[in-house]
mmCIF file of C-alpha atoms and ligand atoms in Angstrom:
data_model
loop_
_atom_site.group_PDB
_atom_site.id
_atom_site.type_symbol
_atom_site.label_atom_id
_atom_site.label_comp_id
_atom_site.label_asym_id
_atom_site.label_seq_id
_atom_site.Cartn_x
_atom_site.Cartn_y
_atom_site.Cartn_z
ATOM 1 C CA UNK A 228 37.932 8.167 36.021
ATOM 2 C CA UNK A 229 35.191 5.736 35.335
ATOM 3 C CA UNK A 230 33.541 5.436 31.648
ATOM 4 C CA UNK A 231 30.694 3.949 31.194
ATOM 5 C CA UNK A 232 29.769 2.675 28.295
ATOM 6 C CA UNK A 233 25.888 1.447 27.488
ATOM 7 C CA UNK A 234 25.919 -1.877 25.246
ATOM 8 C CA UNK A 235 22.906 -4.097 24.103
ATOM 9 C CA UNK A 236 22.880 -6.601 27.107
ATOM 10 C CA UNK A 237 20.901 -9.757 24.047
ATOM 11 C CA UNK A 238 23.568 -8.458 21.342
ATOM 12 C CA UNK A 239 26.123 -6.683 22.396
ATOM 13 C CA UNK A 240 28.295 -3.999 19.851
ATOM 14 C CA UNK A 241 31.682 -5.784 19.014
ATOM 15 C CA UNK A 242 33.421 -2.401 19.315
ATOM 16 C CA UNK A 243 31.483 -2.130 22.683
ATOM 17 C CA UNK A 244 33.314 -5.314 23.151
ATOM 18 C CA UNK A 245 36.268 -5.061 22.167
ATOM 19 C CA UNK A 246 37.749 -1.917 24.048
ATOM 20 C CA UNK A 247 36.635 -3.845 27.175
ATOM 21 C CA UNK A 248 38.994 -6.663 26.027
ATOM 22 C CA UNK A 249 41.423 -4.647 25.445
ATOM 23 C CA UNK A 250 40.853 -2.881 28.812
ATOM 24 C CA UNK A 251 41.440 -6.597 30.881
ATOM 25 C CA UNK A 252 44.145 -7.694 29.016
ATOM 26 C CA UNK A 253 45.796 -3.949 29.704
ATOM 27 C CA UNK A 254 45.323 -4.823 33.650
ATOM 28 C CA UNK A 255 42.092 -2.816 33.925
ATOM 29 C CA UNK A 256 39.187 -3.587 35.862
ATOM 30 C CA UNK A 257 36.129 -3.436 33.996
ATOM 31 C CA UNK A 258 32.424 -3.637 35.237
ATOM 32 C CA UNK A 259 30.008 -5.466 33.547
ATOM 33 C CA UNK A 260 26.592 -7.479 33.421
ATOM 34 C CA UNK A 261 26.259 -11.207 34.262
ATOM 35 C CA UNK A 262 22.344 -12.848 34.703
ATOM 36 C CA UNK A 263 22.788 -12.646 38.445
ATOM 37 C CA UNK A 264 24.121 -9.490 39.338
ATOM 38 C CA UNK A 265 26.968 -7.160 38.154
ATOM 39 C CA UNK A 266 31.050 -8.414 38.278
ATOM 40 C CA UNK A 267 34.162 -6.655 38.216
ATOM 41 C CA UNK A 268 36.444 -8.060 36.241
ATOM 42 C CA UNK A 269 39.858 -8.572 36.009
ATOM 43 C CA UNK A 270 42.270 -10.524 33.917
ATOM 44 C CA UNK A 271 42.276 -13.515 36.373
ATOM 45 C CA UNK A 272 46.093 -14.381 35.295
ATOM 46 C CA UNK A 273 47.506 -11.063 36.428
ATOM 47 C CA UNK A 274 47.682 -11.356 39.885
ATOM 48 C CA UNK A 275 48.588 -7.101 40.009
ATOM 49 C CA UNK A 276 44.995 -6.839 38.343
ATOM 50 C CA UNK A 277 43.466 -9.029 40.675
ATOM 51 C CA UNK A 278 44.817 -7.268 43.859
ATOM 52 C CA UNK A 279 42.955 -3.748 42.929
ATOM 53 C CA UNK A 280 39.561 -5.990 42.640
ATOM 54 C CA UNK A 281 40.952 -5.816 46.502
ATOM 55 C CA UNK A 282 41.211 -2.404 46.602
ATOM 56 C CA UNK A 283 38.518 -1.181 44.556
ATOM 57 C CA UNK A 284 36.491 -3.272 46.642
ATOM 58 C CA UNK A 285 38.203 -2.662 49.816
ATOM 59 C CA UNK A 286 37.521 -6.318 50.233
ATOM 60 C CA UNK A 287 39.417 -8.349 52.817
ATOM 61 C CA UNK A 288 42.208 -10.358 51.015
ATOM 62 C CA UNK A 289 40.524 -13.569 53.148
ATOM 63 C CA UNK A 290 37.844 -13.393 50.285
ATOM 64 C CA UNK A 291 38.396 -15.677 47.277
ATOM 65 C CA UNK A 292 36.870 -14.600 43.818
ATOM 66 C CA UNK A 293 35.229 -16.495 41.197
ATOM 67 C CA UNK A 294 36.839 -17.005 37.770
ATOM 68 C CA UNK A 295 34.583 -16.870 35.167
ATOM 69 C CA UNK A 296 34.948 -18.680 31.228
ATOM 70 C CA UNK A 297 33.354 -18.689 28.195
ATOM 71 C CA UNK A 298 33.416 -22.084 27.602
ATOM 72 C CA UNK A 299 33.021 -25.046 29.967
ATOM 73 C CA UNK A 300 35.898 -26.652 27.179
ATOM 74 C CA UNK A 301 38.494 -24.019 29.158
ATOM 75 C CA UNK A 302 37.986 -25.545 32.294
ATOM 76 C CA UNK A 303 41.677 -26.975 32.729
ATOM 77 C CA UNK A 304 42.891 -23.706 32.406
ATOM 78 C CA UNK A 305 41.803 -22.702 35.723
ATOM 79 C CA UNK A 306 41.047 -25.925 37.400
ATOM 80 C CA UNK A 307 42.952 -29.538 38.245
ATOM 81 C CA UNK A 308 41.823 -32.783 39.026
ATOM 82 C CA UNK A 309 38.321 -32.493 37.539
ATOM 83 C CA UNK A 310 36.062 -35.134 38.558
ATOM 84 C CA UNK A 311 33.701 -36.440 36.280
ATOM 85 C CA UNK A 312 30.212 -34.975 37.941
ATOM 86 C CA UNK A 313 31.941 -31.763 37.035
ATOM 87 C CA UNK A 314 31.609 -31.663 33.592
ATOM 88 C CA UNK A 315 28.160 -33.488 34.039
ATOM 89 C CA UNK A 316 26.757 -30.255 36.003
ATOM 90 C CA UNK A 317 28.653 -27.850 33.427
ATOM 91 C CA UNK A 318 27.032 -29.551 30.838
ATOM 92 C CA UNK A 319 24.010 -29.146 32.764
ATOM 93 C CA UNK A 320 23.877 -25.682 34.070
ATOM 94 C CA UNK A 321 26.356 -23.597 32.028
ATOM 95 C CA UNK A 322 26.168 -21.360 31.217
ATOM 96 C CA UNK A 323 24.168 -20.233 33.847
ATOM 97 C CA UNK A 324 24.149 -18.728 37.665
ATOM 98 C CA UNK A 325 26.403 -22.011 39.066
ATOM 99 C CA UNK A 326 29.868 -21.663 40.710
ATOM 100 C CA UNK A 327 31.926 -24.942 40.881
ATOM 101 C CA UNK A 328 34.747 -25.147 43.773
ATOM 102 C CA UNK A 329 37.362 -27.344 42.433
ATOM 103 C CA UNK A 330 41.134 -28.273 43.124
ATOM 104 C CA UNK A 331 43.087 -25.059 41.320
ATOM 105 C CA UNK A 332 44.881 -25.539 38.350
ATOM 106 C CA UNK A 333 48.826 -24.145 39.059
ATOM 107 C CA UNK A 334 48.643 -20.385 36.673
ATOM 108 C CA UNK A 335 45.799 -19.223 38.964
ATOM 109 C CA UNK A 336 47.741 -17.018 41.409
ATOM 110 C CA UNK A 337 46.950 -17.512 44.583
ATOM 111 C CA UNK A 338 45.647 -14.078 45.193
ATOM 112 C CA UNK A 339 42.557 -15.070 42.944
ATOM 113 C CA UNK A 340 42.041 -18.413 45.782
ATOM 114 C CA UNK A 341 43.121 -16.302 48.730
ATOM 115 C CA UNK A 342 46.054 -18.178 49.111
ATOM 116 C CA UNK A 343 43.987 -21.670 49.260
ATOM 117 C CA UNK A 344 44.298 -24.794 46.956
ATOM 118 C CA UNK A 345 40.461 -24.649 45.234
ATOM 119 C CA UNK A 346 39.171 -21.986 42.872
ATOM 120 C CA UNK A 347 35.913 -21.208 42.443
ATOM 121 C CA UNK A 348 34.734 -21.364 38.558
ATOM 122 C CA UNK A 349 31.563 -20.365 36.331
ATOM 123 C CA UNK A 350 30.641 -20.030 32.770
ATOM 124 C CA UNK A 351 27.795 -17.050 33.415
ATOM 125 C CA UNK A 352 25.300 -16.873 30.937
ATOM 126 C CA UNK A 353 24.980 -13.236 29.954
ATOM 127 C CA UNK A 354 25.635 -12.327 26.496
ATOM 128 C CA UNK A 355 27.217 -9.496 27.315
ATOM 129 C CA UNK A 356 29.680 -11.135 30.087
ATOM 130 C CA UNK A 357 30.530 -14.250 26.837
ATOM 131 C CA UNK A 358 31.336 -12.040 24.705
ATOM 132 C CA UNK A 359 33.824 -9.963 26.869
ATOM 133 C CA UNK A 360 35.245 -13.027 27.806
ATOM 134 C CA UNK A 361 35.527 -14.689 25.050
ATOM 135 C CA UNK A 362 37.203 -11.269 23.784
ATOM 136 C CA UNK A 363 39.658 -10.806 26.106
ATOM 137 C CA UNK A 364 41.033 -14.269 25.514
ATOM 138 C CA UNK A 365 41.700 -14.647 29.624
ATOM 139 C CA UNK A 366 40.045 -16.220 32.456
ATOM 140 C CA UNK A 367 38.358 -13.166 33.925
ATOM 141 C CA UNK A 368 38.218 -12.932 38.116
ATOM 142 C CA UNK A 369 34.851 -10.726 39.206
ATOM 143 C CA UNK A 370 33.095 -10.760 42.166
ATOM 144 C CA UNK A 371 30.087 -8.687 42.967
ATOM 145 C CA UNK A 372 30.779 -4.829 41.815
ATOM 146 C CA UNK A 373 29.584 -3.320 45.144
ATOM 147 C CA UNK A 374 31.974 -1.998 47.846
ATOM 148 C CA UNK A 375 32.514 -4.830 50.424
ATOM 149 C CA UNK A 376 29.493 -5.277 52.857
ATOM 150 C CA UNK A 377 26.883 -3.784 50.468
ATOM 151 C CA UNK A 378 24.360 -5.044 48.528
ATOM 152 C CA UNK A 379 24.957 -6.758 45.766
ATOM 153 C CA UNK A 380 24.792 -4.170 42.165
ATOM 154 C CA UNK A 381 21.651 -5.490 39.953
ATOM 155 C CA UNK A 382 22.058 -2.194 37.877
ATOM 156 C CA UNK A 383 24.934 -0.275 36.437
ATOM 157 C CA UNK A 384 23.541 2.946 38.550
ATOM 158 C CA UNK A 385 24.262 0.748 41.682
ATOM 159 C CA UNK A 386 27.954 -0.150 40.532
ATOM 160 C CA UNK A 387 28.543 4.023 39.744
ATOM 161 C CA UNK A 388 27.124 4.194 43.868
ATOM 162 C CA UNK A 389 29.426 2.116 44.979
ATOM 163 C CA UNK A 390 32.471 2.024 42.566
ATOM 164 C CA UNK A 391 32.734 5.398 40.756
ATOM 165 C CA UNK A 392 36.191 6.658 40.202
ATOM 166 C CA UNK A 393 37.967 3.584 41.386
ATOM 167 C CA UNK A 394 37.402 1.812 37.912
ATOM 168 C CA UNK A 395 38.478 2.079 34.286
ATOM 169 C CA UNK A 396 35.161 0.556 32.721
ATOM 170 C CA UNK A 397 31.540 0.017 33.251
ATOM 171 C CA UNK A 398 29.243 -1.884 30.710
ATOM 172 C CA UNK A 399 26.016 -0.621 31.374
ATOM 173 C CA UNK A 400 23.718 -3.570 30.048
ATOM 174 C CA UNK A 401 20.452 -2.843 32.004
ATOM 175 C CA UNK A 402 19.311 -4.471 35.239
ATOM 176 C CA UNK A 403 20.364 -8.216 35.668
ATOM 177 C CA UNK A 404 17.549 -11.045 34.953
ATOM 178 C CA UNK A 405 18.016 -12.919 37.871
ATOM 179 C CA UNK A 406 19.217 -10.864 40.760
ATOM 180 C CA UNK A 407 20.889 -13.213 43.307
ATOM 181 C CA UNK A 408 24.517 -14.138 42.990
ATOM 182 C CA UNK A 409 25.179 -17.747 41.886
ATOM 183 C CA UNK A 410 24.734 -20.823 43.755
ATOM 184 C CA UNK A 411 28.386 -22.319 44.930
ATOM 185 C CA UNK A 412 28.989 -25.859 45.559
ATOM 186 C CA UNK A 413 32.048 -27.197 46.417
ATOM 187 C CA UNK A 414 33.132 -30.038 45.084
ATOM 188 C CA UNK A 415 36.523 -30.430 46.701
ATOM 189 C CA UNK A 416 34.605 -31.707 50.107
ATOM 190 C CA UNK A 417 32.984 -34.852 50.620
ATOM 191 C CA UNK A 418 29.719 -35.026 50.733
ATOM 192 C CA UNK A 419 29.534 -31.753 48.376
ATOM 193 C CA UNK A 420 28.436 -28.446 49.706
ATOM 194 C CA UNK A 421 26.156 -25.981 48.749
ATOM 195 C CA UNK A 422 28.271 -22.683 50.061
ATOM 196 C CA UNK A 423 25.635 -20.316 48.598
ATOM 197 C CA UNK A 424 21.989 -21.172 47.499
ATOM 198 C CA UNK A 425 21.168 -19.621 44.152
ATOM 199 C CA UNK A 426 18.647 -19.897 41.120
ATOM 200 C CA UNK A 427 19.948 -23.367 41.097
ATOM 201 C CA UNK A 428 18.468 -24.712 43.921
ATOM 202 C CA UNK A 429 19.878 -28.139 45.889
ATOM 203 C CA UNK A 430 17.167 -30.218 44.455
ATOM 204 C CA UNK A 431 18.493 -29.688 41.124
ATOM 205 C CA UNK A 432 21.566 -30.586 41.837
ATOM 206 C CA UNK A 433 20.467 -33.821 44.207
ATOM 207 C CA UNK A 434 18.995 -35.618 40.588
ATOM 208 C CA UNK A 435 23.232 -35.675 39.735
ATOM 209 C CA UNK A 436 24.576 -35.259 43.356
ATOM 210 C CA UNK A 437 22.136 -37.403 45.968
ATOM 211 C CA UNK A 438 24.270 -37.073 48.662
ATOM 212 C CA UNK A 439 24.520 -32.822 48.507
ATOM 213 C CA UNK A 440 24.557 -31.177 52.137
ATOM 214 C CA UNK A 441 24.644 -27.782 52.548
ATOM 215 C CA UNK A 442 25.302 -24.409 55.178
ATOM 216 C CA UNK A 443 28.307 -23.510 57.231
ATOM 217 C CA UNK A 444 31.714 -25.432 56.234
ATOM 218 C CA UNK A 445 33.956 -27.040 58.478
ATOM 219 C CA UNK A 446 36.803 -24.568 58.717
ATOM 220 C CA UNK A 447 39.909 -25.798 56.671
ATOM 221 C CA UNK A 448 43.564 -25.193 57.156
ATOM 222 C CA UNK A 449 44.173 -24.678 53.368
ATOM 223 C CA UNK A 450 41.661 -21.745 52.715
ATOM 224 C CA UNK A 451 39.953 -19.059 54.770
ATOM 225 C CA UNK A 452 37.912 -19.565 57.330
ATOM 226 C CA UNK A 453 34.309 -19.736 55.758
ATOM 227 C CA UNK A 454 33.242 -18.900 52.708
ATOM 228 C CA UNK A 455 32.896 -15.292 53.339
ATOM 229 C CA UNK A 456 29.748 -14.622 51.546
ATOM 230 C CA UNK A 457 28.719 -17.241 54.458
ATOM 231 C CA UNK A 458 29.339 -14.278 56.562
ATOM 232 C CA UNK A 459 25.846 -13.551 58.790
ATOM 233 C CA UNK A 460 26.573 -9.344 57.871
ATOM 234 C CA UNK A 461 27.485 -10.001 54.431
ATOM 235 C CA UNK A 462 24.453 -8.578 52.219
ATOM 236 C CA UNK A 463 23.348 -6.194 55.245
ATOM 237 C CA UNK A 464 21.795 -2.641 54.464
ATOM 238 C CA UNK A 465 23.318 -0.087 56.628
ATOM 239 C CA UNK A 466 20.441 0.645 58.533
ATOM 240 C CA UNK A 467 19.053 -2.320 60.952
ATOM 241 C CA UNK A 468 17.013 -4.893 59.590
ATOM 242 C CA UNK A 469 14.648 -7.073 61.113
ATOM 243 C CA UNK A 470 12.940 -10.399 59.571
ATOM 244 C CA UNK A 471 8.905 -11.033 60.690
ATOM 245 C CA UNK A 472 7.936 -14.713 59.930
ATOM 246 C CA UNK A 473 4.264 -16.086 60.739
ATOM 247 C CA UNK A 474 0.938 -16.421 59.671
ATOM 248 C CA UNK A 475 0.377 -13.638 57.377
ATOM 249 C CA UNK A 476 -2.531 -11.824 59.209
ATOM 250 C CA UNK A 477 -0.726 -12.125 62.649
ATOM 251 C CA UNK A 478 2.537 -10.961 60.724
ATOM 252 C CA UNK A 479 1.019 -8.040 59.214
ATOM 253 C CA UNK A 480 -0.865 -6.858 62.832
ATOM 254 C CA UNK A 481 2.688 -7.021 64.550
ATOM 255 C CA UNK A 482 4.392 -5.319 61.745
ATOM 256 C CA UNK A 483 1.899 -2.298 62.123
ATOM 257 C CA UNK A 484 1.603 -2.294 65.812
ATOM 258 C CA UNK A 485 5.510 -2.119 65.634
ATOM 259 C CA UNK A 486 5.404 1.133 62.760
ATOM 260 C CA UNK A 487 2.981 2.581 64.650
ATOM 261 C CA UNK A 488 5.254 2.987 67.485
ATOM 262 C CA UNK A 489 8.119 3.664 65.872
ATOM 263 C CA UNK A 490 6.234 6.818 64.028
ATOM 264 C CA UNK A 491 4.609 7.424 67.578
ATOM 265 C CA UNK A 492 8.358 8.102 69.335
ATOM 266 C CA UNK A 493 8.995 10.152 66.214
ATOM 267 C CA UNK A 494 11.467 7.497 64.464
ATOM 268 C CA UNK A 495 11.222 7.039 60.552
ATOM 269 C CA UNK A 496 10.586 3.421 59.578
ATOM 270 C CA UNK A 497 11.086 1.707 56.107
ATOM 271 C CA UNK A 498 9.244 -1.815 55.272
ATOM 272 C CA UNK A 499 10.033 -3.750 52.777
ATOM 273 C CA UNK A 500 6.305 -5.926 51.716
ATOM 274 C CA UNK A 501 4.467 -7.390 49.279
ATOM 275 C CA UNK A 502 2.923 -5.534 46.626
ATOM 276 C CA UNK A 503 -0.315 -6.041 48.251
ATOM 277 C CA UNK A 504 0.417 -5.130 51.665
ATOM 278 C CA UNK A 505 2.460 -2.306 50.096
ATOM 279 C CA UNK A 506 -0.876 0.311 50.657
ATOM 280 C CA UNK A 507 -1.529 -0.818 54.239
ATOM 281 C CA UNK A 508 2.064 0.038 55.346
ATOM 282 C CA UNK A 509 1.979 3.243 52.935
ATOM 283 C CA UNK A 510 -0.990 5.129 55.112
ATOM 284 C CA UNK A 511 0.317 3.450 58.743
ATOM 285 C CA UNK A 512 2.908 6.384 57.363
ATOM 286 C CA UNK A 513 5.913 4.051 57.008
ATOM 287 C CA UNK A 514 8.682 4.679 54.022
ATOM 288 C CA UNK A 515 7.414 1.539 51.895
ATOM 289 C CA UNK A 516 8.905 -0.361 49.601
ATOM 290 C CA UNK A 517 7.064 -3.380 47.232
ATOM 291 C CA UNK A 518 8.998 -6.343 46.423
ATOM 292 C CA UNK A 519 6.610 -8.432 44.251
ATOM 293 C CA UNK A 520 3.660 -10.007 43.891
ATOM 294 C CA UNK A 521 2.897 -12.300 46.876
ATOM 295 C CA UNK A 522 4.598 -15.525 46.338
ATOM 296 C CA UNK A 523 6.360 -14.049 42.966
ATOM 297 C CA UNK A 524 9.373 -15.116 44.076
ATOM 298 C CA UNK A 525 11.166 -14.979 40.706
ATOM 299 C CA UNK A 526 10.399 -11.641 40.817
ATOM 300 C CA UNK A 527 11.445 -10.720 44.092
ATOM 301 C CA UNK A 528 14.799 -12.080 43.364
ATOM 302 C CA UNK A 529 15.210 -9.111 40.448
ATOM 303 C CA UNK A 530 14.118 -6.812 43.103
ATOM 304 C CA UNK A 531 15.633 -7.563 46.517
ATOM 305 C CA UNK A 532 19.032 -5.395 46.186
ATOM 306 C CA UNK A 533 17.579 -2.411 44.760
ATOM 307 C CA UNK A 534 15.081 -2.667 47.776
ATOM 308 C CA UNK A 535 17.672 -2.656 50.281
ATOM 309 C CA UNK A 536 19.686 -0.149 48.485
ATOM 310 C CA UNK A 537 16.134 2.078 47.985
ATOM 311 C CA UNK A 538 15.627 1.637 51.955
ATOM 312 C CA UNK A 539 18.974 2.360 52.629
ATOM 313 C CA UNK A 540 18.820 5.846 50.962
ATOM 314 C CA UNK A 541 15.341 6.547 52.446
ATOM 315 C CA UNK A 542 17.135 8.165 55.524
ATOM 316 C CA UNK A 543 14.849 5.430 57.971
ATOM 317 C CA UNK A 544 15.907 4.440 61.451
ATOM 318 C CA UNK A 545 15.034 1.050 61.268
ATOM 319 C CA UNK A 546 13.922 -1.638 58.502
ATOM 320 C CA UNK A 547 10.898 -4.174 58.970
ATOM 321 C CA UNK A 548 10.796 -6.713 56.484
ATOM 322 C CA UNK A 549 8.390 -9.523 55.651
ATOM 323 C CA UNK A 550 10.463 -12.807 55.858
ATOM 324 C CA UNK A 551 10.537 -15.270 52.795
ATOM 325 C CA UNK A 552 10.143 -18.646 54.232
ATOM 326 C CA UNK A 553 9.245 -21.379 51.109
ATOM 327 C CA UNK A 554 12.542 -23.114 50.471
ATOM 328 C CA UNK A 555 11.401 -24.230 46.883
ATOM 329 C CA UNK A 556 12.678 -22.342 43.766
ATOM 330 C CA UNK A 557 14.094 -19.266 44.431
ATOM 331 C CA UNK A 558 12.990 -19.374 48.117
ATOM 332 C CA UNK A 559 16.164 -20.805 50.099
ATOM 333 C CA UNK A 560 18.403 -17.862 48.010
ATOM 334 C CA UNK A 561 15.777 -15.307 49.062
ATOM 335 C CA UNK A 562 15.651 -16.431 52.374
ATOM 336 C CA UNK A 563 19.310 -16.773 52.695
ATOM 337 C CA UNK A 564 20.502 -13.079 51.618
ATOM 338 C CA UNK A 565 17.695 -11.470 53.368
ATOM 339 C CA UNK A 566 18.339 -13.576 56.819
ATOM 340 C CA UNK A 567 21.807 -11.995 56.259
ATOM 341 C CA UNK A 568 20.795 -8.477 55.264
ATOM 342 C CA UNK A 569 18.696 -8.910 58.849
ATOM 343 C CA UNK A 570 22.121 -10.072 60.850
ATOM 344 C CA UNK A 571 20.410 -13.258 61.845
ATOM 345 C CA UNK A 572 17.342 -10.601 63.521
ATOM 346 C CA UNK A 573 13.642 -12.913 63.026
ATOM 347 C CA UNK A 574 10.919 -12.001 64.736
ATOM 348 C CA UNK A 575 8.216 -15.348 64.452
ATOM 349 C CA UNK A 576 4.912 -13.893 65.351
ATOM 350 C CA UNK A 577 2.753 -16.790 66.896
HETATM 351 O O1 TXA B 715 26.725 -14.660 40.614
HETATM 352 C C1 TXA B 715 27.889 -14.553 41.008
HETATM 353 O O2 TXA B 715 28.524 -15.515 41.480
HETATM 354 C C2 TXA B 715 28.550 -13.172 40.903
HETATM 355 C C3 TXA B 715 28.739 -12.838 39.424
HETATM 356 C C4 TXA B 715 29.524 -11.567 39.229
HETATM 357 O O3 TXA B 715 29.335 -13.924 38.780
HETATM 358 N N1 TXA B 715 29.789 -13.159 41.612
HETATM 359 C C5 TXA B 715 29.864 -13.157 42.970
HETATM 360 O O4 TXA B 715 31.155 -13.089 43.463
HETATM 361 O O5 TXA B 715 28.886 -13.199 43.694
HETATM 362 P P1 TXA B 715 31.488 -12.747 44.991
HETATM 363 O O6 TXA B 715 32.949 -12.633 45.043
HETATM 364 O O7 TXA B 715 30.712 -11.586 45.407
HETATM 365 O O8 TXA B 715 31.089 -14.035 45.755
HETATM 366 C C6 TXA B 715 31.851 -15.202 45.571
HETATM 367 C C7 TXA B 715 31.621 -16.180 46.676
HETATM 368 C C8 TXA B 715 32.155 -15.653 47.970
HETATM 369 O O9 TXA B 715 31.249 -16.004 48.996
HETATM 370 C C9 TXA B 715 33.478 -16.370 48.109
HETATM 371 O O10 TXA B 715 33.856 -16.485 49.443
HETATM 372 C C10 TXA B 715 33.154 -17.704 47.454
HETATM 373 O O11 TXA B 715 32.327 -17.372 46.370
HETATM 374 N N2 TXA B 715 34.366 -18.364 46.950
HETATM 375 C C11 TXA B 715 35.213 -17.942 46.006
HETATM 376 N N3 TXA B 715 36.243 -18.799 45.850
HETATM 377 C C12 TXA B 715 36.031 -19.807 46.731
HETATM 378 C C13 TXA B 715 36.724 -21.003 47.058
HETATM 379 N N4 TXA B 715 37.866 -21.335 46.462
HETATM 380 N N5 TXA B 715 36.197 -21.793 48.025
HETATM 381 C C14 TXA B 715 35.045 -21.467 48.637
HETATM 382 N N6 TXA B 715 34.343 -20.354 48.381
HETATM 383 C C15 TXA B 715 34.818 -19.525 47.437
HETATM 384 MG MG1 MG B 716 29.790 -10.287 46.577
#
């Protein structure tokens, strides 16, 4: 059985707290809120702990997980070989929604790395997710608490969807501030990679890194394949999904010609807009869903996985969405999980 247990996400009850703790240091796995989206934790020492993240999950063992700390000072309990520019981005950007890949320190089992020699690491910045941490005394392992393949959970609701029944603890601290899983760089390559663009974008990290590349890694013999979150499927809706990019007034004509057809050969469609083309879309008879403002891309970040989840549940054939194209900010995150939820589909209206 799952209990959830609601807890102040700025100041969170120390009993609240504390029978979490004790929960990860029993071998439990315990949900709870980070700024970008929901974890499942795990006591990232017990390797029996971390396997039913696998199972709970039913995530491919080919999948690493991120280790998360309290402090950026407990780094060398989970990682080896440190180079400097390390603990010149932690100091930087923790805590906060950044994920350092660095050579693995020997008492992370290799079920947490996937069998590979690097472990990825952040210090999130949730009080909530601190103060469990710091509690339990451990590293804790947590990935995203969704079921493999689904969105990523932004609210504890979303984790119950998913996860209900497979484990011990939920925090339930409200919906996450930022909404998009952490950026991960690895610094273990050369130049280092951006695996994952999050809130912290590349040009942040270019003022300490210049030489920072990013996209697909050159397969490794030491770890799996890709990064799996790299995976084109990864953050896909169940129902199809397909991307419209273009000048906005040509973008919106196709998207309507194409609803109107769809309703015409009696399919269901689901959009996912802006606010303000939210109405338009809304009488063409479509299922509609707003993600923000136009250009609101903060925003739209808080909003995209309870979209897809929302348009997932809406019983629709098929799923037109507006594409996100900017790169700056939040933009090249955006752009990235919805290009995935889409399997690679983009439709560029000219
Ligand atoms: O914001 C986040 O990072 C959230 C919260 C809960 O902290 N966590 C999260 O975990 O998104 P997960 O497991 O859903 O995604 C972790 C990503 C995956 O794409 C995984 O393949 C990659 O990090 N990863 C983990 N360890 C790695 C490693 N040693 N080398 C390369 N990639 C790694
Ligand atoms: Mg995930």
């Amino acid at each position: 059985m799952t209990r959830t247990l609601p807890v102040d996400p700025r100041s969170p009850q120390p009993d609240v707290i504390s029978r979490a703790a004790q929960c990860l240091r029993d071998g439990g796995l315990v949900a709870f809120p980070t700024e970008t989206v929901y974890g499942l934790g795990a006591n990232a020492l017990d390797a029996t702990a971390a396997a039913r993240i696998f199972a709970a999950k039913e995530r491919p063992a080919d999948d690493p997980l991120i280790v998360h700390l309290a402090d950026a000072a407990d780094l060398p309990l989970v990682a080896s070989d440190i180079p400097a520019v390390a603990r010149t981005l932690a100091a930087q950007y923790w805590p906060g929604p950044l994920t350092l890949v660095l050579p693995k320190a020997a008492s992370i089992p290799g079920i947490i790395t996937s069998g590979g020699s690097s472990v990825a690491v952040r210090v999130p910045r949730h009080p909530v997710a601190l103060a469990l941490i710091r509690e339990a005394g451990v590293p804790v392992a947590a990935p995203s608490a969704n079921l493999f393949s689904r969105p990523s959970p932004t609210t504890a609701a979303h984790v119950r969807e998913d996860l209900e029944g497979r484990i011990d603890l939920l925090l339930d601290g409200g919906p996450c501030p930022v909404g998009v899983e952490s950026t991960v760089l690895d610094l273990t390559c050369v130049p280092p990679r951006v695996l994952r663009p999050g809130a912290v974008t590349i040009e942040m990290l270019r003022a300490f890194l210049p030489e920072v590349t990013s996209g697909r890694p050159v397969p490794r013999p030491d770890r799996a394949p890709a990064s799996p979150g790299l995976l084109d499927t990864h953050y896909a809706p169940r129902t199809p999904l397909t991307l419209y990019a273009g000048p906005p007034e040509l973008r919106r004509a196709r998207m309507l010609t194409e609803v109107t057809a769809l309703i015409t050969r009696g399919a269901r469609a689901g959009v996912l807009v802006s606010d303000e083309d939210a109405a338009l879309f809304r009488h063409a008879g479509a299922f509609t869903v707003a993600l923000a403002p136009e250009g609101d891309l903060d925003t739209a970040a808080t909003r995209l996985y309870a979209a897809l989840r929302t348009l997932d549940a809406g019983q629709v054939d098929v799923i037109l969405a507006t594409a996100i194209t900017s790169d700056d900010h939040m933009g090249a995150a955006l752009s990235d999980r919805l290009t995935r939820a889409a399997s690679g589909r983009v439709v560029t209206v000219h």
